[in-house]
Short mmCIF file of C-alpha atoms in Angstrom, two decimals:
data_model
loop_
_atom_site.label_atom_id
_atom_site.label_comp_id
_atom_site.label_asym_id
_atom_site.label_seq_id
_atom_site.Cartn_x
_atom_site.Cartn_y
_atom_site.Cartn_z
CA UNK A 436 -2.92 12.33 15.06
CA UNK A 437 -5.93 10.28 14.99
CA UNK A 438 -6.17 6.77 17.57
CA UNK A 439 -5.45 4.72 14.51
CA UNK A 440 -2.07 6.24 14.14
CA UNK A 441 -1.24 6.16 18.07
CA UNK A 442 -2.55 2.29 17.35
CA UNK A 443 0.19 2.32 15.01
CA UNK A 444 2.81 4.02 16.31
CA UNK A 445 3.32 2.22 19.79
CA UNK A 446 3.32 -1.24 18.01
CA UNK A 447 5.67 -0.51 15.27
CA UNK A 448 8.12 1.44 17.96
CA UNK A 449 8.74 -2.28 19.54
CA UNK A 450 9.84 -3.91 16.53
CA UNK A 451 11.57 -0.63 15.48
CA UNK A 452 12.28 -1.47 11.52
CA UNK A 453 14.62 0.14 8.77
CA UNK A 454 12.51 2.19 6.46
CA UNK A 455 13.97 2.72 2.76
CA UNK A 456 13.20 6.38 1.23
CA UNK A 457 14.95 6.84 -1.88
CA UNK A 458 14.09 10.40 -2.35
CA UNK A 459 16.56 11.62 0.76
CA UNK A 460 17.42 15.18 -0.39
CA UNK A 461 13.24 15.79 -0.35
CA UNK A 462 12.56 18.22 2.10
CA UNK A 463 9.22 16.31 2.94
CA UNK A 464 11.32 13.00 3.09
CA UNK A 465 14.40 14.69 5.12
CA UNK A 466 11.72 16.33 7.65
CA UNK A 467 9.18 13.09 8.13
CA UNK A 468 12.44 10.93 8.50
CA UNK A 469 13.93 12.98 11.16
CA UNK A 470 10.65 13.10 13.28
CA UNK A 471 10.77 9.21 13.21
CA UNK A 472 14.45 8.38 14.15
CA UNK A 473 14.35 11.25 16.91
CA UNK A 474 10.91 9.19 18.00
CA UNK A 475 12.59 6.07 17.64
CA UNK A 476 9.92 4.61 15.84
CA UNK A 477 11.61 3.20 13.17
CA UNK A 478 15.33 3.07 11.47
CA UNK A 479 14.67 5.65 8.08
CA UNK A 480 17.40 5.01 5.43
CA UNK A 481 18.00 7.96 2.80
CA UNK A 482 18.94 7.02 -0.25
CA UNK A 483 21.08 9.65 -2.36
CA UNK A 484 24.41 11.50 -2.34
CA UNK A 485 25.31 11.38 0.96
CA UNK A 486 26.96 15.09 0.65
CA UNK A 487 23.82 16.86 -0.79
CA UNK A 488 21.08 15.59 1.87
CA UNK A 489 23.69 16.39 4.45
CA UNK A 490 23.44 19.92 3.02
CA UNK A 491 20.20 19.83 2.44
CA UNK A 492 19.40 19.08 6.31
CA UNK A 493 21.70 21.59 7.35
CA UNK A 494 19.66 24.21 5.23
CA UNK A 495 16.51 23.09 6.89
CA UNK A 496 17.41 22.71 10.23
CA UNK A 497 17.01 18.98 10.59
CA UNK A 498 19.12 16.54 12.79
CA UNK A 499 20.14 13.68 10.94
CA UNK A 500 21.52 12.01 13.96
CA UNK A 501 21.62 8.34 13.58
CA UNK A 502 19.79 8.35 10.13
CA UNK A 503 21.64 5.90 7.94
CA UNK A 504 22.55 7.52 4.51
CA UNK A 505 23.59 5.71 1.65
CA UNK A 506 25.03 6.64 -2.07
CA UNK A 507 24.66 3.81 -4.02
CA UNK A 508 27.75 4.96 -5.72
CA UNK A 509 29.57 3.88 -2.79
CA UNK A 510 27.78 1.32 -1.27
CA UNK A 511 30.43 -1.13 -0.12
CA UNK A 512 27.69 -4.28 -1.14
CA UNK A 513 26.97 -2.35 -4.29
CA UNK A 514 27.97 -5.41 -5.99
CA UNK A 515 26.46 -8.09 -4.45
CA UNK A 516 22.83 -6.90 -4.99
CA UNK A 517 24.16 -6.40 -8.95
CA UNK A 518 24.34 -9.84 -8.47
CA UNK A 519 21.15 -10.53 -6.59
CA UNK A 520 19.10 -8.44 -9.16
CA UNK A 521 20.99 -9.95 -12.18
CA UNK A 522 19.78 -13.20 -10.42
CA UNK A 523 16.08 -12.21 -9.91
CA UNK A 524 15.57 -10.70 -13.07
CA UNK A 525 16.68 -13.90 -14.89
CA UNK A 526 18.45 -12.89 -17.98
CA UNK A 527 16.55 -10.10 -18.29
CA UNK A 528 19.75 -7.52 -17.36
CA UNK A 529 23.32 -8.32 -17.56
CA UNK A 530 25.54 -7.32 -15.04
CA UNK A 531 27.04 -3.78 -17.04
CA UNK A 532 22.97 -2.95 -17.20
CA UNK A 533 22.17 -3.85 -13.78
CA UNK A 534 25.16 -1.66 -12.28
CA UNK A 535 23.49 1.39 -14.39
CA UNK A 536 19.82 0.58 -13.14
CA UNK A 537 21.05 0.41 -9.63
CA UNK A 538 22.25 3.78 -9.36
CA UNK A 539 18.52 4.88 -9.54
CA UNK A 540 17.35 5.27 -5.89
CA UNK A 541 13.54 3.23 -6.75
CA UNK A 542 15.40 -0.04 -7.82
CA UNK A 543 18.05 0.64 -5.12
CA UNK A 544 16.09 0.77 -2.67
CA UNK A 545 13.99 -1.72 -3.57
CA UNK A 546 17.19 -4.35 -3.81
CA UNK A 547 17.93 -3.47 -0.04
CA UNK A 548 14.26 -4.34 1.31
CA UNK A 549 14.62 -7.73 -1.56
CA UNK A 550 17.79 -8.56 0.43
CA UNK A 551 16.79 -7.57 3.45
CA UNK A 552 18.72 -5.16 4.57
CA UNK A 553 15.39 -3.14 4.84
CA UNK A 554 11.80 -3.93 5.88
CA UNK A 555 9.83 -1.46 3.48
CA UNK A 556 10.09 1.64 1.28
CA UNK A 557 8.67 4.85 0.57
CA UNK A 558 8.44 6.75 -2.18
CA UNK A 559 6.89 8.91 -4.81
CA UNK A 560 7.50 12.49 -3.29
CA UNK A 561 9.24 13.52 -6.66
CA UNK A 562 8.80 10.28 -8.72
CA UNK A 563 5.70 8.66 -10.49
CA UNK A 564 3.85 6.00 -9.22
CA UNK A 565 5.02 4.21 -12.46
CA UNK A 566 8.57 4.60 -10.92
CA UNK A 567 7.92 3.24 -7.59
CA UNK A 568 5.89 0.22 -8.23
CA UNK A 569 7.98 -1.08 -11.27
CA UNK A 570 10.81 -1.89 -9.38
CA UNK A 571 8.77 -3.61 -6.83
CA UNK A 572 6.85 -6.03 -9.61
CA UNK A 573 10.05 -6.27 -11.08
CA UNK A 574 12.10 -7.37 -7.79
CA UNK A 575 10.06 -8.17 -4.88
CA UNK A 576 6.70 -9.21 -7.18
CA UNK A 577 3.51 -10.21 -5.64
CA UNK A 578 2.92 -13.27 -3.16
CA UNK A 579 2.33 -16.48 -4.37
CA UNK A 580 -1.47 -16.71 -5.93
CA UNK A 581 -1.94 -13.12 -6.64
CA UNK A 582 -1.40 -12.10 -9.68
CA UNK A 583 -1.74 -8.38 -9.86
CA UNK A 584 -1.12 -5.17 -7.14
CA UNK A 585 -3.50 -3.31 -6.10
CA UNK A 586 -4.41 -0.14 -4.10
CA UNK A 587 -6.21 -0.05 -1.14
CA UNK A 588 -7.44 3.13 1.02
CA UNK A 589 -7.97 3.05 4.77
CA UNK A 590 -11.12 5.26 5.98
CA UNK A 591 -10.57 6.39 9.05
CA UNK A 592 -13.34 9.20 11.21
CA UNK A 593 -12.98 8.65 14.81
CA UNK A 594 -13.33 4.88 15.38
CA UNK A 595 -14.67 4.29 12.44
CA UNK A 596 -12.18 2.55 9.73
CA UNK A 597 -13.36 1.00 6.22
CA UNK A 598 -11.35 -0.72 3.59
CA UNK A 599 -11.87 0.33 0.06
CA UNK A 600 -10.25 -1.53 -2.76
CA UNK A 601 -8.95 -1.06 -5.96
CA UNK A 602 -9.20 2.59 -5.76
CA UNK A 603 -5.59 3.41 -7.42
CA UNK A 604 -3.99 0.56 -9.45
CA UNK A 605 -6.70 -1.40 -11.95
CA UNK A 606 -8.20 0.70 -14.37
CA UNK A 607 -10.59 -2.34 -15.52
CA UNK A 608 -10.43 -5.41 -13.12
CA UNK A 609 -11.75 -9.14 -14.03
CA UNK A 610 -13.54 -10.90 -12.26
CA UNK A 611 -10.40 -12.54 -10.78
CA UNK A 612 -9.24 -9.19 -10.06
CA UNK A 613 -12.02 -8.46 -7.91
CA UNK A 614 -12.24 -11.84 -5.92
CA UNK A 615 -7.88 -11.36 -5.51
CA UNK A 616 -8.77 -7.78 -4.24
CA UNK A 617 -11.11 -9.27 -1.95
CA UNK A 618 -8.50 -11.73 -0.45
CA UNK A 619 -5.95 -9.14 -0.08
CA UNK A 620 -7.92 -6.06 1.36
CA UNK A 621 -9.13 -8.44 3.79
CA UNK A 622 -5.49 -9.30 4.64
CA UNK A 623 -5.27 -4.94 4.87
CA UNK A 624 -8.01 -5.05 7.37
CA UNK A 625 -6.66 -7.68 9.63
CA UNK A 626 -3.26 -5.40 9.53
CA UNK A 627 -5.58 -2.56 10.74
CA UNK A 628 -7.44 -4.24 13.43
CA UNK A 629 -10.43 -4.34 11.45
CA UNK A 630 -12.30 -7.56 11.31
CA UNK A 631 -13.25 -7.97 7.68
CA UNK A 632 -16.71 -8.25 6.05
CA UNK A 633 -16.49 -7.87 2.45
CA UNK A 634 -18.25 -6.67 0.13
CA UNK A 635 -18.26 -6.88 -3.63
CA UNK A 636 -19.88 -3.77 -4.75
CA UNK A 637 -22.02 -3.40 -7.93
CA UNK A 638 -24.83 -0.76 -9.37
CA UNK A 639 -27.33 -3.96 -8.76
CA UNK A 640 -28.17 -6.03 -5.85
CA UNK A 641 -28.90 -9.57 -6.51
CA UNK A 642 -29.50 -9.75 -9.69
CA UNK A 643 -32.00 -6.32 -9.70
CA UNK A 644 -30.31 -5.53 -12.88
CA UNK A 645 -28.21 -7.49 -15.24
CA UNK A 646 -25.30 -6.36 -17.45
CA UNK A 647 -21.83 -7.08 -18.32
CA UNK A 648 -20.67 -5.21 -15.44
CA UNK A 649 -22.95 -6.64 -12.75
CA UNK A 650 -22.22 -10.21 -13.92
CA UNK A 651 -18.71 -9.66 -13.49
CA UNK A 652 -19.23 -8.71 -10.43
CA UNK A 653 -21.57 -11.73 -9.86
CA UNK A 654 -18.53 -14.26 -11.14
CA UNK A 655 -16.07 -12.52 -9.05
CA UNK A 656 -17.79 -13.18 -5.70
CA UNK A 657 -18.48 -17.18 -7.26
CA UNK A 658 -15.04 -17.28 -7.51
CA UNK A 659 -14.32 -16.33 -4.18
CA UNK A 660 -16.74 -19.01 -2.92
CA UNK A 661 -14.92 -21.26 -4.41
CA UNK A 662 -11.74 -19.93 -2.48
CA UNK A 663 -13.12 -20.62 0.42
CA UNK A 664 -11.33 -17.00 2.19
CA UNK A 665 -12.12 -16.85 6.16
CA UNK A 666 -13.97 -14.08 6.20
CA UNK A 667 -18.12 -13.61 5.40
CA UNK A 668 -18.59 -12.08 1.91
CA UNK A 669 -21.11 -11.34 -0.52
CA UNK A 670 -21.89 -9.52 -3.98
CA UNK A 671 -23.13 -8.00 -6.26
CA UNK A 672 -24.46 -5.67 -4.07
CA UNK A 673 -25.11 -1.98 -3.90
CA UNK A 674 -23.35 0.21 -0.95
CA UNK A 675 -26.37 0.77 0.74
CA UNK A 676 -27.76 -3.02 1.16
CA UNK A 677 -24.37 -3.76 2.26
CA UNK A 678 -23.78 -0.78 4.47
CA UNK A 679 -27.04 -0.67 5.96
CA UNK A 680 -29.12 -3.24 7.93
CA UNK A 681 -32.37 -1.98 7.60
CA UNK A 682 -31.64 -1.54 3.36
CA UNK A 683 -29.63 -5.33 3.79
CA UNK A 684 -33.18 -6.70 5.19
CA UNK A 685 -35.58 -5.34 1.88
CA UNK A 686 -32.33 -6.10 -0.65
CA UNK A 687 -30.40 -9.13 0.21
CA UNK A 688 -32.34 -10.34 3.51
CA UNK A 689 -29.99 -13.44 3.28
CA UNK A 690 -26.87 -11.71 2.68
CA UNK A 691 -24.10 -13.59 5.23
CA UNK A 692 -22.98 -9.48 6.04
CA UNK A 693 -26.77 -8.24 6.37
CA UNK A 694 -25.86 -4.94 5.93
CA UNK A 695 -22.43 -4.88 7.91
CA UNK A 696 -19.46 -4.81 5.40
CA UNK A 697 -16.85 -2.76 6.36
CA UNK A 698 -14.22 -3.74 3.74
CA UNK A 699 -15.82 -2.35 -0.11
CA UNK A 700 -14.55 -3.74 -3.38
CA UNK A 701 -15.16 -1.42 -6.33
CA UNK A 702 -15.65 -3.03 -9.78
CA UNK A 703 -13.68 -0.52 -11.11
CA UNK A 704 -10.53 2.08 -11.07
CA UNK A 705 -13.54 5.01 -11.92
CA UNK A 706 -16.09 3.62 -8.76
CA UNK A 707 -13.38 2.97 -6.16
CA UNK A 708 -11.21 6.68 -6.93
CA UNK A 709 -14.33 9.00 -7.10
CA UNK A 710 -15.86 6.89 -4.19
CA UNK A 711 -13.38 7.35 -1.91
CA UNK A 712 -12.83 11.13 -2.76
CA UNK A 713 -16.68 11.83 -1.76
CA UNK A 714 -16.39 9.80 1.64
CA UNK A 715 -13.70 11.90 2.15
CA UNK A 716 -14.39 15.45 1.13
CA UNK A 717 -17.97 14.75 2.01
CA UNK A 718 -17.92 12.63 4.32
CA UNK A 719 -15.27 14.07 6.62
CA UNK A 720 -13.50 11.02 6.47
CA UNK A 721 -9.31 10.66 6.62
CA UNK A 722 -7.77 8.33 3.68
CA UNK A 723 -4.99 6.95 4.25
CA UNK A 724 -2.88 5.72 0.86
CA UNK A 725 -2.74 4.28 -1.46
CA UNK A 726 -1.57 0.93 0.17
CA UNK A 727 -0.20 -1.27 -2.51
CA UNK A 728 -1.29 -4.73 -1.39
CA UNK A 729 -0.24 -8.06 -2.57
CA UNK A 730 3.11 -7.79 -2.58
CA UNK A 731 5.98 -10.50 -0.74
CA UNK A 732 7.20 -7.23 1.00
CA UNK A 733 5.78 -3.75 1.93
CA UNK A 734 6.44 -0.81 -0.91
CA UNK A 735 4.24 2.52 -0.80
CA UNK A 736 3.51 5.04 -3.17
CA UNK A 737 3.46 8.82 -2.09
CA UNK A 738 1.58 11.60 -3.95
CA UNK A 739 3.70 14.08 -5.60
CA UNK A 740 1.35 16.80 -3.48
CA UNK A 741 2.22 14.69 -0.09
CA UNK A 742 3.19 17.23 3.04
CA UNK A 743 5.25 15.95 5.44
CA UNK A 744 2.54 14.36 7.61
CA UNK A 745 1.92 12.10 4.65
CA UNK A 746 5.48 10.84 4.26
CA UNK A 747 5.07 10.28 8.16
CA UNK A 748 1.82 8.24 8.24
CA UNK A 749 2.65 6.09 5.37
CA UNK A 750 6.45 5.10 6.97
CA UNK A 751 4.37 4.00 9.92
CA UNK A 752 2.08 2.13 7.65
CA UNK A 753 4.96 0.17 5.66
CA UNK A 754 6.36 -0.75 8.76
CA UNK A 755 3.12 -2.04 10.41
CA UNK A 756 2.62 -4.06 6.90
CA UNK A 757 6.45 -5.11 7.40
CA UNK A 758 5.81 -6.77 11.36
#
C-alpha cells in the first residue's frame, strides 16, 4: 500500500466512521469490508438481506464480526427516512412511492448517510454509475454554490500526488464548469495533503491560438478571478508551461504557478479520461477514483471491474472526505 494510503489509514482509524455499501452480498464488498472492521478502521454497514450476505460470508470464509447488516425490509426506522426522503424530495414522491424506492440499496443507503446515521457510501461493484450518483443529486445534492458533480482522480507515484479534474462526470463543461471544478479539486487536494496550484488546461497557452475551446477556457479562469479562491491559478495553458518551469519561463513567464501546478483541470470529459489513462499506463502512475466532488456529503462510485483492493482504498477515501 503506497504512503498515501498509510497517510490515510492512521487518520481515518481515529475518527473511526460508519461506511454505507449497499452492494453487501458482493464478494469484493463482503471481503474489503471485513479487512476494515477487523482493522478497525472504520464501521462498514452492508446493505441487503441480512440472511443471504450471512451466507454469502460463510461461503467465502469471511468474519462478519461486528459488521452492522441491515435489510431495509426490516429496518426498524424504515419509516422515518420515508418520511425524510418524502420531505427532501418535495412533492416529487409520495409516501406509497418512496417506501418502493427505498427498498433499493443506492437510495437506502444514501437516506442513512442524509440522516446521518452514516458518514459516506460506496458503491458501484454491480451497479452503474448512473445508479449511484442519482440518489446522491437527488438526496444529499451538491454544496451550496456548486452546481454540478464532478470526478476527480488522485495521481499518486511515490511522493508524488496530482489532482486531475473532470476526468469522469462532464462530457462538455462551461466555462463555469471549469472555474467550479477548479474550486472543488482544490478542496480534493487540501483533503490529500496537497497544497493546490491550479491549472486550467487548454491546447493554447496565452492566447498562442484562439478558438471556441481555448476561449472557454480563457473565461473560465476570468471567472475564477473574479471568485477570488485561495489558491494561485492560471489558464489557458498547455500541460507543459504549467508543469514545467523551464517551458513556464518561454510560455507564460508571468504565470502566478510558473510552471508548478499540481492540481490539472481538463476542458473536457475526452482530455481529462484519456489523460489520466496515459499518466497512468505510461506513466507508472496509481489513480485513485473517481472521487465525486462537490457534494454536502461523501458518495463514491466503484468500477464494475473493481478488485477488492479498490473497494478498500476508496472506503478509506470516503471516510477521509467524511472527517
Amino acid at each position: 500500500m503506497s504512503d498515501l494510503f498509510k497517510e490515510l489509514k492512521e487518520k481515518v482509524q481515529q475518527e473511526n466512521p460508519a461506511i454505507v455499501f449497499p452492494e453487501g452480498t458482493d464478494e469484493r464488498i463482503l471481503k474489503a469490508a471485513a479487512r476494515l472492521a477487523e482493522e478497525n478502521v472504520l464501521r462498514p454497514i452492508l446493505i441487503g438481506n441480512t440472511g443471504e450476505i450471512a451466507a454469502k460470508a460463510e461461503e467465502l470464509g469471511v468474519k462478519l464480526g461486528e459488521i452492522q447488516l441491515i435489510d431495509p425490509k426490516d429496518y426498524s426506522e424504515f419509516e422515518s427516512l420515508v418520511s425524510s426522503f418524502v420531505e427532501r424530495r418535495k412533492g416529487k414522491a409520495t409516501e406509497e412511492q418512496a417506501r418502493q424506492i427505498l427498498l433499493d440499496g443506492n437510495y437506502f443507503g444514501t437516506m442513512l448517510v442524509y440522516t446521518d446515521k452514516a458518514h459516506g457510501l460506496v458503491s458501484g461493484a454491480a451497479h452503474s454509475t448512473a445508479d449511484t450518483v442519482r440518489p446522491a443529486l437527488q438526496i444529499i445534492k451538491t454544496k451550496e454554490g456548486i452546481k454540478k458533480t464532478s470526478g476527480a482522480f488522485i495521481m499518486v507515484k511515490g511522493d508524488e500526488k496530482y489532482v486531475f479534474a473532470d476526468c469522469a462526470i462532464n462530457i462538455a463543461p462551461t466555462s463555469e464548469d471549469l472555474a467550479e471544478s477548479a474550486i472543488v479539486s482544490a478542496h480534493t487536494a487540501r483533503v490529500f495533503g496537497i497544497e493546490p496550484k491550479v491549472g486550467l488546461l487548454s491546447f493554447s497557452t496565452k492566447g498562442s491560438a484562439k478558438s471556441p475551446e481555448t476561449e472557454k477556457v480563457v473565461e473560465a479562469t476570468q471567472l475564477l478571478k473574479e471568485k477570488n479562491p485561495d489558491f494561485p491559478f492560471d489558464g489557458e495553458l498547455q500541460f507543459d508551461a504549467a508543469f514545467v518551469p523551464s517551458v513556464a519561463q518561454k510560455k507564460a513567464p508571468d504565470s502566478v504557478l510558473k510552471g508548478e501546478a499540481n492540481v490539472f483541470i481538463f476542458p473536457g470529459l475526452e482530455t481529462g479520461n484519456i489523460g489520466y489513462k496515459m499518466v497512468q499506463r505510461l506513466g507508472g502512475y496509481e489513480a485513485i477514483g473517481p472521487i465525486l466532488q462537490g457534494l454536502n456529503m461523501p458518495v463514491n462510485d466503484l468500477s464494475r471491474g473493481c478488485n477488492e483492493e479498490d473497494v478498500y482504498k476508496l472506503a478509506l477515501i470516503t471516510a477521509m472526505q467524511a472527517l
